[in-house]
Coordinates of C-alpha atoms and ligand atoms in Angstrom, one line a residue:
M405 CA 19.1 -33.4 25.9
N406 CA 22.9 -33.4 26.2
D407 CA 24.2 -30.3 24.5
L408 CA 26.9 -31.9 22.5
L409 CA 24.6 -34.7 21.3
E410 CA 22.1 -32.1 20.1
I411 CA 24.9 -30.5 18.0
M412 CA 25.9 -33.9 16.6
L413 CA 22.3 -34.7 15.7
H414 CA 22.0 -31.5 13.7
R415 CA 25.0 -32.4 11.5
R416 CA 24.0 -33.6 8.1
S417 CA 25.8 -33.9 4.7
V418 CA 24.9 -30.7 2.7
R419 CA 25.3 -30.9 -1.0
Q420 CA 23.4 -27.8 -2.1
F421 CA 25.2 -24.5 -1.7
T422 CA 24.4 -20.9 -2.7
G423 CA 27.8 -20.2 -4.3
E424 CA 28.6 -17.5 -1.7
A425 CA 32.1 -17.4 -0.1
V426 CA 32.8 -18.8 3.3
P427 CA 33.9 -16.1 5.8
A428 CA 37.6 -16.5 6.4
E429 CA 37.3 -16.4 10.2
Q430 CA 34.8 -19.4 10.0
L431 CA 37.1 -21.3 7.7
E432 CA 39.9 -20.8 10.2
V433 CA 37.8 -22.1 13.1
I434 CA 37.0 -25.2 11.0
L435 CA 40.7 -25.8 10.4
Q436 CA 41.4 -25.4 14.1
A437 CA 38.7 -28.0 14.8
G438 CA 40.6 -30.4 12.5
C439 CA 43.8 -29.8 14.5
A440 CA 42.0 -30.6 17.8
V441 CA 41.9 -34.3 17.4
P442 CA 43.8 -37.2 19.0
S443 CA 46.4 -38.9 16.9
S444 CA 48.0 -42.3 17.0
R445 CA 51.4 -42.1 18.8
G446 CA 51.1 -38.3 18.6
S447 CA 52.2 -38.5 15.0
Y448 CA 49.7 -35.9 13.5
P449 CA 50.2 -37.1 10.0
W450 CA 47.4 -35.0 8.5
R451 CA 47.9 -31.9 6.4
F452 CA 45.0 -29.6 5.4
L453 CA 45.0 -27.7 2.1
P454 CA 42.2 -25.1 2.0
V455 CA 41.0 -23.9 -1.4
T456 CA 38.7 -20.9 -1.9
D457 CA 39.4 -19.9 -5.5
R458 CA 36.2 -20.3 -7.6
D459 CA 37.9 -21.5 -10.7
L460 CA 39.9 -24.2 -8.8
L461 CA 36.7 -25.3 -7.0
A462 CA 34.9 -25.7 -10.3
R463 CA 37.8 -27.9 -11.6
M464 CA 37.9 -29.9 -8.4
S465 CA 34.3 -30.8 -8.9
H466 CA 35.5 -33.3 -11.6
C467 CA 37.7 -35.1 -9.1
R468 CA 35.1 -37.9 -8.7
K469 CA 32.6 -39.6 -11.0
G470 CA 29.2 -38.2 -9.9
A471 CA 30.2 -37.5 -6.3
A472 CA 31.9 -34.1 -6.1
G473 CA 29.5 -31.9 -8.2
M474 CA 28.6 -29.9 -5.1
L475 CA 32.1 -28.2 -5.2
K476 CA 30.9 -26.1 -8.1
K477 CA 28.8 -24.0 -5.7
A478 CA 30.8 -24.6 -2.5
G479 CA 32.6 -21.6 -1.0
A480 CA 35.6 -23.6 0.1
A481 CA 37.1 -27.1 0.0
I482 CA 39.5 -28.5 2.5
V483 CA 41.7 -31.2 1.0
V484 CA 42.8 -33.6 3.7
L485 CA 46.2 -35.2 3.0
G486 CA 48.2 -37.7 5.0
D487 CA 51.8 -38.7 5.5
D488 CA 51.6 -42.5 5.0
R489 CA 54.9 -43.2 6.7
F490 CA 52.6 -43.3 9.8
D491 CA 50.5 -46.5 9.8
A492 CA 47.4 -45.0 11.3
W493 CA 47.3 -42.0 8.9
V494 CA 43.9 -42.9 7.5
E495 CA 42.3 -43.1 11.0
D496 CA 44.0 -39.8 12.0
C497 CA 42.9 -38.0 8.8
S498 CA 39.3 -39.3 9.2
L499 CA 39.1 -38.0 12.8
A500 CA 40.3 -34.6 11.7
L501 CA 37.8 -34.5 8.8
G502 CA 34.9 -35.6 11.1
N503 CA 35.7 -32.8 13.5
M504 CA 35.8 -30.2 10.7
H505 CA 32.5 -31.5 9.2
L506 CA 30.9 -31.2 12.7
M507 CA 32.3 -27.7 13.3
A508 CA 31.1 -26.5 9.9
D509 CA 27.5 -27.5 10.9
Y510 CA 27.9 -25.9 14.3
L511 CA 28.9 -22.6 12.6
G512 CA 25.7 -22.8 10.5
L513 CA 27.5 -23.8 7.3
G514 CA 26.9 -26.8 5.2
S515 CA 29.6 -29.4 4.4
C516 CA 30.0 -32.8 2.8
W517 CA 32.8 -35.4 2.9
I518 CA 34.0 -36.4 -0.6
Q519 CA 35.9 -39.6 -0.5
G520 CA 39.3 -39.3 -2.3
R521 CA 41.2 -42.4 -1.4
M522 CA 40.6 -45.4 -3.7
R523 CA 38.3 -43.3 -5.9
E524 CA 38.4 -42.2 -9.6
A525 CA 38.1 -38.8 -11.3
E526 CA 35.8 -38.2 -14.2
D527 CA 38.8 -38.5 -16.6
G528 CA 39.6 -42.0 -15.4
R529 CA 42.7 -41.1 -13.4
S530 CA 42.7 -41.7 -9.6
T531 CA 41.1 -38.8 -7.6
E532 CA 44.5 -38.4 -6.0
A533 CA 46.4 -38.1 -9.3
Y534 CA 43.8 -35.6 -10.6
L535 CA 44.0 -33.4 -7.5
R536 CA 47.7 -33.7 -7.2
E537 CA 48.2 -32.3 -10.7
L538 CA 45.6 -29.6 -10.1
L539 CA 46.8 -28.5 -6.7
G540 CA 50.5 -29.5 -6.7
F541 CA 50.8 -31.2 -3.4
P542 CA 54.0 -33.2 -2.8
A543 CA 54.4 -36.9 -3.6
E544 CA 55.0 -37.9 0.1
L545 CA 51.4 -36.8 0.9
K546 CA 48.5 -39.1 0.1
L547 CA 44.9 -38.0 -0.5
E548 CA 42.4 -39.0 2.2
A549 CA 39.3 -36.9 1.2
V550 CA 38.0 -33.5 0.5
L551 CA 35.5 -31.6 2.7
A552 CA 33.2 -29.3 0.6
V553 CA 32.1 -26.3 2.7
G554 CA 29.6 -23.6 1.8
I555 CA 26.6 -21.6 2.7
A556 CA 23.8 -24.1 2.7
E557 CA 20.9 -23.7 0.2
H558 CA 19.3 -26.8 1.8
H559 CA 20.1 -28.5 5.0
P560 CA 18.5 -32.0 5.5
E561 CA 16.4 -32.6 8.6
P562 CA 18.5 -33.0 11.7
Y563 CA 18.4 -36.5 13.3
T564 CA 16.5 -37.3 16.4
T565 CA 17.6 -39.8 19.1
A566 CA 14.7 -42.0 18.1
G567 CA 16.0 -42.3 14.5
L568 CA 19.5 -43.3 15.5
K569 CA 20.8 -46.7 14.5
T570 CA 21.0 -47.8 18.1
D571 CA 20.2 -51.4 17.0
H572 CA 23.8 -51.5 15.7
I573 CA 25.0 -51.4 19.3
I574 CA 25.8 -55.0 20.4
R575 CA 24.6 -55.2 23.9
R576 CA 25.6 -58.3 25.9
Ligands
FMN959 C1 34.0 -42.0 4.5 C2 32.9 -41.2 3.9 C3 32.9 -41.0 2.5 C4 31.9 -40.2 1.9 N1 32.0 -40.0 0.6 C5 31.1 -39.2 0.0 C6 31.2 -38.7 -1.3 O1 32.2 -39.0 -2.0 N2 30.2 -37.9 -1.9 C7 29.1 -37.5 -1.2 O2 28.3 -36.8 -1.7 N3 29.0 -37.9 0.2 C8 29.9 -38.7 0.7 N4 29.8 -39.0 2.1 C9 28.6 -38.6 2.9 C10 27.7 -39.8 3.1 O3 27.0 -40.1 1.9 C11 26.7 -39.4 4.2 O4 27.4 -39.1 5.4 C12 25.6 -40.4 4.5 O5 24.8 -40.6 3.4 C13 24.8 -40.1 5.7 O6 24.1 -38.8 5.6 P1 24.4 -37.7 6.7 O7 25.9 -37.3 6.6 O8 23.5 -36.5 6.3 O9 24.1 -38.2 8.0 C14 30.8 -39.8 2.7 C15 30.8 -40.0 4.1 C16 31.8 -40.7 4.7 C17 31.8 -40.9 6.2

C-alpha cells in the first residue's frame, strides 16, 4: 500500500488520554506540521496557541457542551485562531488543523478536533467568548477549533481501504 495512505488510514479521533504530558519536542513537530500547509493567496491567517498547563486544560474542557471533556486528561491543546480579514481564513485554519491532527497520530499520540466556531460553552456563552476570556487572545483573532493532544489510552481501529467511503466519489 502507498506509505502516506497507510499513515492516513491509521489516523483516528482519540478522546481517551492517560493524563500524561506531551513531550515538548513532539508538540513542536505538530506545530511545524500546522505551518506546512498551503494558504489562500499566501495569506497564512492562522495563529496557533498551544496550552499545556493542567489547570487551564481542565477549565478549557468546559468550552463546549458535551464535546470537549477529553481536554481534562489531554497533555496539550492547540487553539487554532484565524485573522478574519482574510476571506479564506476558515479553509486555511482547517487545513492547518488537519495537518496537526495527522502528525499527532503519526508520532504515536492521540488527538481530537474540537469544533469552536459557531459552538457554545457549557455556561451558554459562545465557545469563542469563553476561550477568549480564559486565554486572552486578541479581538482581531477568531476561534476556529481546538486540537486536543495527548498520550492515547485508547486508539480506535485504523481504517482499511475497503472501509473507505469511496461511494462518495462521483464518477462520471
Ligand atoms: C470539523 C470537525 C469538527 C469536529 N468537532 C468535534 C468535536 O467538537 N468534538 C469531538 O469529540 N469530535 C469532533 N470531531 C471529530 C469527528 O467526530 C470525527 O472526525 C468523526 O467522528 C470521524 O472519526 P475519526 O476522526 O476517528 O475518523 C470533529 C471533526 C471535524 C472534522
